[in-house]
Amino acid sequence: MSGTSLDGIDAALIATDGERSVKPLGFVTVPYRPDFRQRMRACFNILEGAADPHVAATAVELTQLHASAVDLLLKRVRRAPSAVDFIGFHGQTIWHRPHERRTCQIGDGALLAKLTHIPVINDFRSADVAAGGQGAPLVPLYHAARAATMPRPVAVLNIGGVANITWIDRDGSIIAFDTGPGNALLDDWMLRHTGVPYDADGKAASKGNVDWALVNGVLERDYFRRAAPKSLDRNEFSHLQLEHLNVADGAATLAMLTVASVARGFQLLAKKPQLLLVTGGGRHHPLMMRWLGEMVGCPTQPVEAVGWNGDALEAEAFAYL
């Protein structure tokens, strides 16, 4: 899995029947080098997709990096490629426009199969989007499998580049959608102003003041009034006017925008969950986690509280899918 936060590749090995039985067997994460991250970032919103020379070259490099991650994982768990049935290969989303029935994830499944000697399943989103679906989020079915024995209703919030929520009721029914910005806007803000691509330990945001006029203005957008299912492109809110803010105030405002949009999303759930479990990079942001607990009105914990590995969860999900 390579998510919209562009921090690197997560690779996980699981044993599963594709239904309720899931056993994690191993996990590695391989951070992207800054130069590759910049090449990848330059692919965003190039609508020609893999037909663009820069995107095509980056897709090959991305695939080779995934093959190296698979090799590292198998060496770590001491398994041969022949012991693995399939690789679920998400690729990298460079744009996502379900309202236009278009989405683009780059990465060469055939090349990955050739490099790893393992059958590859890829291109998870295109058919659903072409048929009028959202193509995202896809991890809720895995969340439901992992939460099968937990008290419900329960919700799982993934704060990656975009934030998405899965709500699972007692009868197994699911509501799932992208709530709004995740870490992408905050990460981009910090990279632009400090050279570091994230707000480490929430230190910048904790020193700032929230621009509530900006947050409330964004929440007036039509997206937040629409019913689920719904999904967002990473750059949907990238043109916000923040330059009147200093670094700390911008960080605080963007962190609150993520949290406030989650709280707004709670209005679309059939009933309040007994527990909100948080995964993705956002769970490492102490201020964001504190604000979440205060705003959603239910117990809020990182997924590690129930024995899950939040760093591995999305990679496990694509193995499961």
GROMACS .gro file of C-alpha atoms in nm:
model
  321
    1MET     CA    1   0.000   0.000   0.000
    2SER     CA    2   0.121   0.346  -0.094
    3GLY     CA    3  -0.122   0.607   0.036
    4THR     CA    4  -0.194   0.968  -0.041
    5SER     CA    5   0.034   1.078   0.244
    6LEU     CA    6   0.330   0.969   0.025
    7ASP     CA    7   0.537   0.855   0.322
    8GLY     CA    8   0.635   0.520   0.174
    9ILE     CA    9   0.532   0.162   0.104
   10ASP     CA   10   0.365  -0.061   0.361
   11ALA     CA   11   0.380  -0.435   0.287
   12ALA     CA   12   0.195  -0.695   0.495
   13LEU     CA   13   0.154  -1.072   0.485
   14ILE     CA   14  -0.171  -1.224   0.610
   15ALA     CA   15  -0.342  -1.562   0.610
   16THR     CA   16  -0.714  -1.525   0.538
   17ASP     CA   17  -1.019  -1.697   0.394
   18GLY     CA   18  -1.128  -1.361   0.253
   19GLU     CA   19  -1.419  -1.346   0.496
   20ARG     CA   20  -1.394  -1.340   0.876
   21SER     CA   21  -1.066  -1.524   0.934
   22VAL     CA   22  -0.760  -1.296   0.932
   23LYS     CA   23  -0.417  -1.371   1.077
   24PRO     CA   24  -0.141  -1.110   1.033
   25LEU     CA   25   0.194  -1.280   0.967
   26GLY     CA   26   0.438  -0.997   0.905
   27PHE     CA   27   0.483  -0.633   0.809
   28VAL     CA   28   0.746  -0.390   0.683
   29THR     CA   29   0.741  -0.025   0.590
   30VAL     CA   30   0.984   0.125   0.341
   31PRO     CA   31   1.000   0.507   0.353
   32TYR     CA   32   1.028   0.694   0.025
   33ARG     CA   33   1.342   0.893  -0.040
   34PRO     CA   34   1.271   1.268  -0.060
   35ASP     CA   35   1.370   1.282  -0.428
   36PHE     CA   36   1.128   1.003  -0.524
   37ARG     CA   37   0.853   1.161  -0.315
   38GLN     CA   38   0.898   1.480  -0.516
   39ARG     CA   39   0.880   1.288  -0.846
   40MET     CA   40   0.566   1.116  -0.723
   41ARG     CA   41   0.411   1.441  -0.607
   42ALA     CA   42   0.473   1.590  -0.953
   43CYS     CA   43   0.244   1.319  -1.099
   44PHE     CA   44  -0.062   1.440  -0.910
   45ASN     CA   45  -0.341   1.570  -1.132
   46ILE     CA   46  -0.166   1.483  -1.459
   47LEU     CA   47  -0.482   1.369  -1.633
   48GLU     CA   48  -0.297   1.185  -1.910
   49GLY     CA   49  -0.205   0.929  -1.643
   50ALA     CA   50   0.043   0.664  -1.754
   51ALA     CA   51   0.048   0.812  -2.107
   52ASP     CA   52   0.251   1.103  -1.970
   53PRO     CA   53   0.627   1.027  -1.994
   54HIS     CA   54   0.707   1.147  -1.641
   55VAL     CA   55   0.417   0.947  -1.494
   56ALA     CA   56   0.512   0.636  -1.693
   57ALA     CA   57   0.873   0.647  -1.572
   58THR     CA   58   0.763   0.711  -1.214
   59ALA     CA   59   0.518   0.418  -1.234
   60VAL     CA   60   0.801   0.182  -1.327
   61GLU     CA   61   1.015   0.309  -1.040
   62LEU     CA   62   0.717   0.281  -0.804
   63THR     CA   63   0.664  -0.081  -0.910
   64GLN     CA   64   1.031  -0.166  -0.863
   65LEU     CA   65   1.020  -0.018  -0.512
   66HIS     CA   66   0.715  -0.232  -0.434
   67ALA     CA   67   0.901  -0.541  -0.555
   68SER     CA   68   1.188  -0.456  -0.321
   69ALA     CA   69   0.939  -0.415  -0.034
   70VAL     CA   70   0.793  -0.760  -0.107
   71ASP     CA   71   1.143  -0.908  -0.111
   72LEU     CA   72   1.228  -0.744   0.221
   73LEU     CA   73   0.904  -0.864   0.381
   74LEU     CA   74   0.950  -1.224   0.267
   75LYS     CA   75   1.309  -1.231   0.390
   76ARG     CA   76   1.197  -1.095   0.726
   77VAL     CA   77   0.929  -1.364   0.770
   78ARG     CA   78   1.147  -1.635   0.607
   79ARG     CA   79   0.900  -1.729   0.337
   80ALA     CA   80   0.963  -1.812  -0.026
   81PRO     CA   81   0.764  -1.637  -0.301
   82SER     CA   82   0.610  -1.975  -0.384
   83ALA     CA   83   0.444  -1.977  -0.039
   84VAL     CA   84   0.238  -1.666  -0.127
   85ASP     CA   85  -0.089  -1.701  -0.319
   86PHE     CA   86  -0.140  -1.342  -0.431
   87ILE     CA   87  -0.018  -0.986  -0.396
   88GLY     CA   88  -0.289  -0.719  -0.364
   89PHE     CA   89  -0.125  -0.417  -0.530
   90HIS     CA   90  -0.300  -0.084  -0.481
   91GLY     CA   91  -0.055   0.133  -0.673
   92GLN     CA   92  -0.046   0.509  -0.621
   93THR     CA   93  -0.350   0.728  -0.672
   94ILE     CA   94  -0.257   1.037  -0.874
   95TRP     CA   95  -0.613   1.163  -0.922
   96HIS     CA   96  -0.959   1.051  -0.821
   97ARG     CA   97  -1.269   1.202  -0.984
   98PRO     CA   98  -1.564   0.968  -0.934
   99HIS     CA   99  -1.811   1.241  -1.039
  100GLU     CA  100  -1.645   1.217  -1.382
  101ARG     CA  101  -1.634   0.834  -1.358
  102ARG     CA  102  -1.253   0.848  -1.365
  103THR     CA  103  -0.980   0.748  -1.124
  104CYS     CA  104  -0.611   0.675  -1.180
  105GLN     CA  105  -0.377   0.455  -0.977
  106ILE     CA  106  -0.035   0.407  -1.133
  107GLY     CA  107   0.183   0.098  -1.095
  108ASP     CA  108   0.242  -0.196  -1.328
  109GLY     CA  109   0.083  -0.516  -1.196
  110ALA     CA  110   0.234  -0.733  -1.469
  111LEU     CA  111   0.583  -0.599  -1.398
  112LEU     CA  112   0.537  -0.656  -1.024
  113ALA     CA  113   0.434  -1.017  -1.092
  114LYS     CA  114   0.740  -1.065  -1.311
  115LEU     CA  115   0.977  -0.917  -1.053
  116THR     CA  116   0.832  -1.107  -0.754
  117HIS     CA  117   0.725  -1.437  -0.921
  118ILE     CA  118   0.389  -1.403  -0.743
  119PRO     CA  119   0.046  -1.350  -0.906
  120VAL     CA  120  -0.071  -0.989  -0.866
  121ILE     CA  121  -0.421  -0.848  -0.828
  122ASN     CA  122  -0.433  -0.473  -0.901
  123ASP     CA  123  -0.651  -0.188  -1.032
  124PHE     CA  124  -0.903  -0.220  -0.748
  125ARG     CA  125  -1.097   0.100  -0.814
  126SER     CA  126  -1.150   0.161  -1.188
  127ALA     CA  127  -1.440  -0.075  -1.259
  128ASP     CA  128  -1.646   0.054  -0.968
  129VAL     CA  129  -1.588   0.418  -1.064
  130ALA     CA  130  -1.669   0.347  -1.430
  131ALA     CA  131  -1.998   0.190  -1.316
  132GLY     CA  132  -2.090   0.505  -1.122
  133GLY     CA  133  -1.951   0.403  -0.783
  134GLN     CA  134  -1.708   0.595  -0.566
  135GLY     CA  135  -1.421   0.344  -0.578
  136ALA     CA  136  -1.331   0.451  -0.224
  137PRO     CA  137  -1.288   0.391   0.057
  138LEU     CA  138  -1.205   0.023   0.009
  139VAL     CA  139  -1.074  -0.072   0.352
  140PRO     CA  140  -1.415  -0.085   0.531
  141LEU     CA  141  -1.472  -0.451   0.441
  142TYR     CA  142  -1.143  -0.534   0.611
  143HIS     CA  143  -1.229  -0.319   0.911
  144ALA     CA  144  -1.554  -0.517   0.941
  145ALA     CA  145  -1.368  -0.848   0.927
  146ARG     CA  146  -1.128  -0.740   1.202
  147ALA     CA  147  -1.410  -0.601   1.416
  148ALA     CA  148  -1.634  -0.907   1.378
  149THR     CA  149  -1.614  -1.005   1.745
  150MET     CA  150  -1.614  -0.653   1.894
  151PRO     CA  151  -1.908  -0.482   2.067
  152ARG     CA  152  -2.096  -0.278   1.807
  153PRO     CA  153  -2.176  -0.030   1.671
  154VAL     CA  154  -1.809   0.051   1.636
  155ALA     CA  155  -1.631   0.294   1.403
  156VAL     CA  156  -1.282   0.292   1.253
  157LEU     CA  157  -1.135   0.623   1.140
  158ASN     CA  158  -0.837   0.622   0.906
  159ILE     CA  159  -0.654   0.955   0.903
  160GLY     CA  160  -0.423   0.919   0.606
  161GLY     CA  161  -0.380   1.179   0.334
  162VAL     CA  162  -0.761   1.182   0.317
  163ALA     CA  163  -0.963   1.074   0.620
  164ASN     CA  164  -1.228   0.801   0.592
  165ILE     CA  165  -1.460   0.636   0.841
  166THR     CA  166  -1.614   0.291   0.865
  167TRP     CA  167  -1.923   0.245   1.086
  168ILE     CA  168  -2.028  -0.114   1.159
  169ASP     CA  169  -2.362  -0.195   1.320
  170ARG     CA  170  -2.464  -0.496   1.529
  171ASP     CA  171  -2.617  -0.667   1.224
  172GLY     CA  172  -2.297  -0.618   1.023
  173SER     CA  173  -2.431  -0.333   0.808
  174ILE     CA  174  -2.169  -0.073   0.710
  175ILE     CA  175  -2.167   0.300   0.644
  176ALA     CA  176  -1.836   0.422   0.499
  177PHE     CA  177  -1.713   0.740   0.331
  178ASP     CA  178  -1.434   0.995   0.316
  179THR     CA  179  -1.496   1.249   0.592
  180GLY     CA  180  -1.270   1.520   0.451
  181PRO     CA  181  -0.903   1.618   0.459
  182GLY     CA  182  -0.671   1.392   0.653
  183ASN     CA  183  -0.302   1.468   0.689
  184ALA     CA  184  -0.234   1.579   0.331
  185LEU     CA  185  -0.302   1.950   0.376
  186LEU     CA  186  -0.114   1.966   0.706
  187ASP     CA  187   0.180   1.767   0.566
  188ASP     CA  188   0.201   1.990   0.259
  189TRP     CA  189   0.183   2.302   0.478
  190MET     CA  190   0.466   2.183   0.701
  191LEU     CA  191   0.682   2.079   0.407
  192ARG     CA  192   0.635   2.415   0.238
  193HIS     CA  193   0.711   2.619   0.549
  194THR     CA  194   0.959   2.405   0.744
  195GLY     CA  195   1.104   2.152   0.499
  196VAL     CA  196   0.975   1.867   0.719
  197PRO     CA  197   0.679   1.680   0.562
  198TYR     CA  198   0.466   1.647   0.877
  199ASP     CA  199   0.388   1.810   1.213
  200ALA     CA  200   0.602   1.592   1.442
  201ASP     CA  201   0.414   1.514   1.766
  202GLY     CA  202   0.172   1.795   1.685
  203LYS     CA  203   0.421   2.050   1.816
  204ALA     CA  204   0.347   2.321   1.560
  205ALA     CA  205  -0.032   2.291   1.589
  206SER     CA  206  -0.015   2.294   1.968
  207LYS     CA  207   0.145   2.642   1.956
  208GLY     CA  208  -0.110   2.786   1.715
  209ASN     CA  209  -0.459   2.930   1.714
  210VAL     CA  210  -0.739   2.794   1.496
  211ASP     CA  211  -0.881   3.020   1.226
  212TRP     CA  212  -1.242   2.920   1.288
  213ALA     CA  213  -1.375   3.138   1.006
  214LEU     CA  214  -1.169   2.936   0.759
  215VAL     CA  215  -1.267   2.599   0.913
  216ASN     CA  216  -1.637   2.684   0.922
  217GLY     CA  217  -1.621   2.822   0.570
  218VAL     CA  218  -1.481   2.495   0.436
  219LEU     CA  219  -1.748   2.296   0.621
  220GLU     CA  220  -2.015   2.493   0.433
  221ARG     CA  221  -1.912   2.322   0.110
  222ASP     CA  222  -2.162   2.092  -0.055
  223TYR     CA  223  -1.947   1.783   0.000
  224PHE     CA  224  -2.011   1.782   0.374
  225ARG     CA  225  -2.389   1.787   0.323
  226ARG     CA  226  -2.395   1.495   0.080
  227ALA     CA  227  -2.498   1.150   0.196
  228ALA     CA  228  -2.264   0.851   0.190
  229PRO     CA  229  -2.110   0.689  -0.004
  230LYS     CA  230  -1.877   0.968  -0.114
  231SER     CA  231  -1.504   1.010  -0.168
  232LEU     CA  232  -1.244   1.279  -0.223
  233ASP     CA  233  -0.932   1.345  -0.425
  234ARG     CA  234  -0.622   1.421  -0.217
  235ASN     CA  235  -0.603   1.773  -0.359
  236GLU     CA  236  -0.974   1.860  -0.326
  237PHE     CA  237  -0.898   2.131  -0.069
  238SER     CA  238  -0.543   2.219  -0.173
  239HIS     CA  239  -0.633   2.573  -0.284
  240LEU     CA  240  -0.736   2.701   0.060
  241GLN     CA  241  -0.609   3.053   0.129
  242LEU     CA  242  -0.386   3.013   0.434
  243GLU     CA  243  -0.097   3.244   0.363
  244HIS     CA  244  -0.225   3.506   0.609
  245LEU     CA  245  -0.147   3.255   0.886
  246ASN     CA  246   0.188   3.185   1.049
  247VAL     CA  247   0.321   2.829   1.055
  248ALA     CA  248   0.171   2.736   1.392
  249ASP     CA  249  -0.171   2.890   1.323
  250GLY     CA  250  -0.185   2.719   0.983
  251ALA     CA  251  -0.098   2.384   1.142
  252ALA     CA  252  -0.362   2.428   1.413
  253THR     CA  253  -0.625   2.531   1.158
  254LEU     CA  254  -0.558   2.237   0.926
  255ALA     CA  255  -0.551   1.988   1.215
  256MET     CA  256  -0.885   2.123   1.336
  257LEU     CA  257  -1.028   2.107   0.984
  258THR     CA  258  -0.955   1.735   0.979
  259VAL     CA  259  -1.116   1.683   1.320
  260ALA     CA  260  -1.416   1.909   1.256
  261SER     CA  261  -1.493   1.735   0.927
  262VAL     CA  262  -1.489   1.399   1.109
  263ALA     CA  263  -1.730   1.541   1.367
  264ARG     CA  264  -1.953   1.665   1.084
  265GLY     CA  265  -1.936   1.316   0.931
  266PHE     CA  266  -2.071   1.167   1.254
  267GLN     CA  267  -2.406   1.325   1.158
  268LEU     CA  268  -2.429   1.073   0.873
  269LEU     CA  269  -2.398   0.769   1.101
  270ALA     CA  270  -2.715   0.583   1.200
  271LYS     CA  271  -2.619   0.600   1.567
  272LYS     CA  272  -2.317   0.697   1.774
  273PRO     CA  273  -2.053   0.422   1.796
  274GLN     CA  274  -1.958   0.274   2.131
  275LEU     CA  275  -1.592   0.321   2.035
  276LEU     CA  276  -1.399   0.514   1.770
  277LEU     CA  277  -1.074   0.343   1.672
  278VAL     CA  278  -0.819   0.562   1.490
  279THR     CA  279  -0.562   0.439   1.242
  280GLY     CA  280  -0.333   0.612   0.991
  281GLY     CA  281  -0.069   0.874   1.063
  282GLY     CA  282  -0.318   1.104   1.234
  283ARG     CA  283  -0.325   0.882   1.542
  284HIS     CA  284   0.033   0.996   1.613
  285HIS     CA  285  -0.080   1.361   1.638
  286PRO     CA  286  -0.164   1.410   2.009
  287LEU     CA  287  -0.359   1.733   1.962
  288MET     CA  288  -0.569   1.585   1.682
  289MET     CA  289  -0.649   1.283   1.898
  290ARG     CA  290  -0.747   1.502   2.195
  291TRP     CA  291  -0.970   1.720   1.980
  292LEU     CA  292  -1.133   1.412   1.828
  293GLY     CA  293  -1.224   1.275   2.170
  294GLU     CA  294  -1.373   1.611   2.265
  295MET     CA  295  -1.572   1.666   1.946
  296VAL     CA  296  -1.718   1.325   1.855
  297GLY     CA  297  -1.857   1.248   2.201
  298CYS     CA  298  -1.755   0.882   2.227
  299PRO     CA  299  -1.447   0.696   2.355
  300THR     CA  300  -1.161   0.743   2.107
  301GLN     CA  301  -0.847   0.526   2.096
  302PRO     CA  302  -0.574   0.428   1.851
  303VAL     CA  303  -0.632   0.086   1.693
  304GLU     CA  304  -0.338  -0.053   1.892
  305ALA     CA  305  -0.574  -0.045   2.195
  306VAL     CA  306  -0.753  -0.350   2.048
  307GLY     CA  307  -0.435  -0.523   1.929
  308TRP     CA  308  -0.427  -0.403   1.568
  309ASN     CA  309  -0.119  -0.259   1.398
  310GLY     CA  310  -0.226   0.078   1.260
  311ASP     CA  311   0.079   0.103   1.036
  312ALA     CA  312   0.002  -0.234   0.872
  313LEU     CA  313  -0.376  -0.208   0.848
  314GLU     CA  314  -0.415  -0.069   0.494
  315ALA     CA  315  -0.157  -0.304   0.346
  316GLU     CA  316  -0.332  -0.595   0.520
  317ALA     CA  317  -0.660  -0.470   0.374
  318PHE     CA  318  -0.542  -0.499   0.015
  319ALA     CA  319  -0.408  -0.848   0.082
  320TYR     CA  320  -0.753  -0.931   0.224
  321LEU     CA  321  -0.937  -0.773  -0.071
   0.00000   0.00000   0.00000
